[in-house]
Amino acid sequence: MRKVNLTMEGNQKYTINKKLVETDGKQDSAAYTLGRTKKHVNRMKHGYKKQGKTLFVYGDRGRKPAHVITEESKQNILISYRTKYWMLRKHR
């Protein structure tokens, strides 16, 4: 089984759901603590039983946003600024 690293929020959700499942505790207090509805806590509880800790991993972790400028584009912008546009600015 691989090690799962969680964010602070994911770890809090995991800990509360783990305690909820192990002790068969009340969903009201878990919902209040997490700031979620009882229905959502129930979904997390069932998801935890099926998937375990991996349920609380944020899905976009490690991905770059779609609008990120590539390193090649950054270099082209810097080269253009240092050569072409620097000269225009210097002569004003």
Backbone as CSV, one residue per row, in Angstrom:
resi,resn,N_x,N_y,N_z,CA_x,CA_y,CA_z,C_x,C_y,C_z
1,MET,0.843,-1.178,0.000,0.000,0.000,0.000,0.888,1.242,0.000
2,ARG,0.568,2.210,-0.877,1.418,3.385,-0.966,1.049,4.413,0.093
3,LYS,2.021,5.239,0.420,1.809,6.263,1.432,1.014,7.415,0.829
4,VAL,0.039,7.905,1.550,-0.818,8.994,1.081,-0.537,10.222,1.930
5,ASN,-0.149,11.318,1.274,0.082,12.581,1.966,-1.136,13.472,1.768
6,LEU,-1.620,14.024,2.853,-2.809,14.875,2.803,-2.461,16.296,3.195
7,THR,-3.295,17.229,2.732,-3.182,18.605,3.194,-3.742,18.664,4.616
8,MET,-3.604,19.813,5.255,-4.127,19.941,6.626,-5.635,19.743,6.653
9,GLU,-6.325,20.297,5.660,-7.781,20.151,5.606,-8.168,18.700,5.327
10,GLY,-7.465,18.064,4.398,-7.740,16.664,4.089,-7.460,15.765,5.276
11,ASN,-6.395,16.077,6.008,-6.053,15.287,7.192,-7.112,15.445,8.282
12,GLN,-7.654,16.648,8.416,-8.719,16.859,9.406,-9.959,16.050,9.033
13,LYS,-10.331,16.088,7.750,-11.491,15.314,7.304,-11.259,13.821,7.545
14,TYR,-10.047,13.362,7.218,-9.711,11.947,7.395,-9.802,11.547,8.862
15,THR,-9.210,12.330,9.733,-9.190,12.006,11.163,-10.600,11.945,11.746
16,ILE,-11.416,12.925,11.404,-12.781,12.964,11.934,-13.601,11.796,11.401
17,ASN,-13.470,11.489,10.105,-14.216,10.367,9.537,-13.740,9.035,10.084
18,LYS,-12.444,8.905,10.298,-11.900,7.669,10.869,-12.480,7.448,12.267
19,LYS,-12.487,8.506,13.074,-13.043,8.406,14.423,-14.538,8.107,14.366
20,LEU,-15.240,8.716,13.410,-16.675,8.511,13.246,-16.989,7.057,12.921
21,VAL,-16.193,6.459,12.040,-16.420,5.064,11.645,-16.041,4.107,12.779
22,GLU,-14.891,4.358,13.412,-14.407,3.451,14.462,-15.310,3.436,15.688
23,THR,-15.821,4.606,16.073,-16.612,4.679,17.304,-18.105,4.676,17.025
24,ASP,-18.481,4.657,15.742,-19.885,4.747,15.354,-20.518,5.967,16.017
25,GLY,-19.794,7.102,15.918,-20.204,8.337,16.562,-21.341,9.036,15.855
26,LYS,-21.685,10.198,16.388,-22.794,10.977,15.852,-22.320,11.834,14.688
27,GLN,-23.130,11.853,13.639,-22.785,12.634,12.465,-23.012,14.120,12.687
28,ASP,-23.858,14.471,13.651,-24.134,15.876,13.929,-22.867,16.624,14.332
29,SER,-22.126,16.067,15.261,-20.919,16.752,15.733,-19.835,16.778,14.656
30,ALA,-19.744,15.708,13.874,-18.769,15.679,12.780,-19.130,16.725,11.726
31,ALA,-20.400,16.865,11.421,-20.853,17.851,10.447,-20.558,19.263,10.943
32,TYR,-20.794,19.505,12.212,-20.530,20.819,12.784,-19.036,21.135,12.742
33,THR,-18.201,20.175,13.117,-16.759,20.380,13.146,-16.200,20.648,11.752
34,LEU,-16.680,19.902,10.764,-16.187,20.055,9.400,-16.854,21.200,8.637
35,GLY,-17.952,21.696,9.156,-18.674,22.745,8.461,-19.413,22.219,7.243
36,ARG,-19.885,20.990,7.320,-20.614,20.332,6.230,-21.974,19.885,6.739
37,THR,-22.821,19.440,5.819,-24.121,18.915,6.220,-23.975,17.460,6.650
38,LYS,-25.002,16.962,7.341,-24.978,15.553,7.759,-24.971,14.641,6.539
39,LYS,-25.680,15.052,5.490,-25.723,14.250,4.268,-24.323,14.126,3.644
40,HIS,-23.584,15.226,3.625,-22.231,15.184,3.065,-21.301,14.342,3.940
41,VAL,-21.439,14.469,5.242,-20.628,13.651,6.160,-20.939,12.172,5.951
42,ASN,-22.193,11.851,5.711,-22.581,10.468,5.453,-21.912,9.955,4.177
43,ARG,-21.885,10.814,3.124,-21.202,10.425,1.879,-19.708,10.207,2.118
44,MET,-19.083,11.096,2.909,-17.658,10.939,3.205,-17.410,9.674,4.010
45,LYS,-18.316,9.358,4.915,-18.182,8.158,5.748,-18.209,6.901,4.880
46,HIS,-19.160,6.829,3.956,-19.242,5.662,3.080,-18.060,5.615,2.111
47,GLY,-17.636,6.775,1.643,-16.459,6.833,0.771,-15.205,6.391,1.493
48,TYR,-15.082,6.767,2.767,-13.930,6.346,3.570,-13.913,4.838,3.743
49,LYS,-15.077,4.239,3.933,-15.149,2.789,4.087,-14.701,2.077,2.809
50,LYS,-15.016,2.655,1.640,-14.656,2.030,0.369,-13.220,2.338,-0.055
51,GLN,-12.823,3.612,0.007,-11.538,4.034,-0.548,-10.456,4.271,0.487
52,GLY,-10.839,4.479,1.712,-9.855,4.745,2.746,-9.330,6.173,2.682
53,LYS,-8.071,6.332,2.993,-7.451,7.646,3.096,-7.372,8.368,1.751
54,THR,-7.330,7.614,0.647,-7.191,8.238,-0.670,-8.396,9.094,-1.051
55,LEU,-9.522,8.903,-0.403,-10.702,9.720,-0.677,-10.435,11.192,-0.391
56,PHE,-9.579,11.493,0.558,-9.369,12.860,1.018,-8.208,13.565,0.328
57,VAL,-7.643,12.943,-0.707,-6.579,13.575,-1.481,-7.217,14.502,-2.498
58,TYR,-6.720,15.737,-2.563,-7.242,16.711,-3.516,-6.882,16.268,-4.933
59,GLY,-7.868,16.246,-5.823,-7.698,15.666,-7.153,-6.747,16.386,-8.085
60,ASP,-6.590,17.694,-7.968,-5.732,18.446,-8.881,-4.309,18.622,-8.362
61,ARG,-3.959,17.955,-7.303,-2.631,18.135,-6.739,-1.567,17.679,-7.731
62,GLY,-0.560,18.507,-7.919,0.547,18.162,-8.797,0.341,18.557,-10.252
63,ARG,-0.829,19.011,-10.612,-1.100,19.418,-11.990,-0.855,20.911,-12.153
64,LYS,-0.386,21.286,-13.341,-0.220,22.703,-13.640,-1.524,23.229,-14.219
65,PRO,-1.863,24.478,-13.939,-3.066,25.059,-14.516,-2.978,25.119,-16.040
66,ALA,-4.115,25.161,-16.689,-4.164,25.159,-18.151,-3.599,26.443,-18.744
67,HIS,-3.630,27.538,-18.007,-3.185,28.820,-18.532,-1.727,29.152,-18.208
68,VAL,-0.955,28.191,-17.742,0.439,28.417,-17.401,1.247,28.667,-18.672
69,ILE,2.124,29.664,-18.607,3.006,29.969,-19.731,4.164,28.972,-19.707
70,THR,4.452,28.393,-20.866,5.532,27.404,-20.931,6.881,28.083,-20.724
71,GLU,7.860,27.308,-20.336,9.201,27.835,-20.099,9.789,28.412,-21.384
72,GLU,9.500,27.783,-22.508,9.991,28.272,-23.797,9.412,29.657,-24.106
73,SER,8.123,29.839,-23.839,7.491,31.141,-24.068,8.072,32.201,-23.145
74,LYS,8.354,31.850,-21.906,8.965,32.797,-20.973,10.316,33.262,-21.472
75,GLN,11.104,32.301,-21.969,12.427,32.646,-22.479,12.325,33.542,-23.704
76,ASN,11.381,33.277,-24.605,11.200,34.117,-25.792,10.806,35.539,-25.416
77,ILE,9.957,35.676,-24.398,9.549,37.004,-23.934,10.742,37.752,-23.362
78,LEU,11.554,37.074,-22.560,12.737,37.710,-21.974,13.734,38.132,-23.047
79,ILE,13.957,37.272,-24.018,14.901,37.595,-25.095,14.395,38.795,-25.888
80,SER,13.100,38.823,-26.206,12.525,39.951,-26.939,12.655,41.246,-26.135
81,TYR,12.393,41.179,-24.857,12.486,42.363,-24.011,13.919,42.866,-23.949
82,ARG,14.860,41.955,-23.771,16.264,42.357,-23.613,16.879,42.866,-24.903
83,THR,16.390,42.432,-26.031,16.996,42.849,-27.300,16.160,43.931,-27.967
84,LYS,15.061,43.575,-28.538,14.254,44.481,-29.351,13.658,45.628,-28.536
85,TYR,12.952,45.326,-27.473,12.221,46.347,-26.737,13.117,47.168,-25.820
86,TRP,14.226,46.636,-25.414,15.167,47.388,-24.584,15.760,48.528,-25.395
87,MET,16.061,48.256,-26.665,16.613,49.288,-27.512,15.603,50.404,-27.759
88,LEU,14.341,50.066,-27.955,13.309,51.082,-28.159,13.169,51.977,-26.934
89,ARG,13.276,51.412,-25.783,13.126,52.160,-24.530,14.342,53.067,-24.307
90,LYS,15.499,52.616,-24.719,16.733,53.334,-24.495,16.803,54.630,-25.327
91,HIS,16.198,54.611,-26.501,16.302,55.745,-27.406,15.246,56.820,-27.170
92,ARG,14.368,56.677,-26.252,13.327,57.681,-25.988,13.878,58.873,-25.296
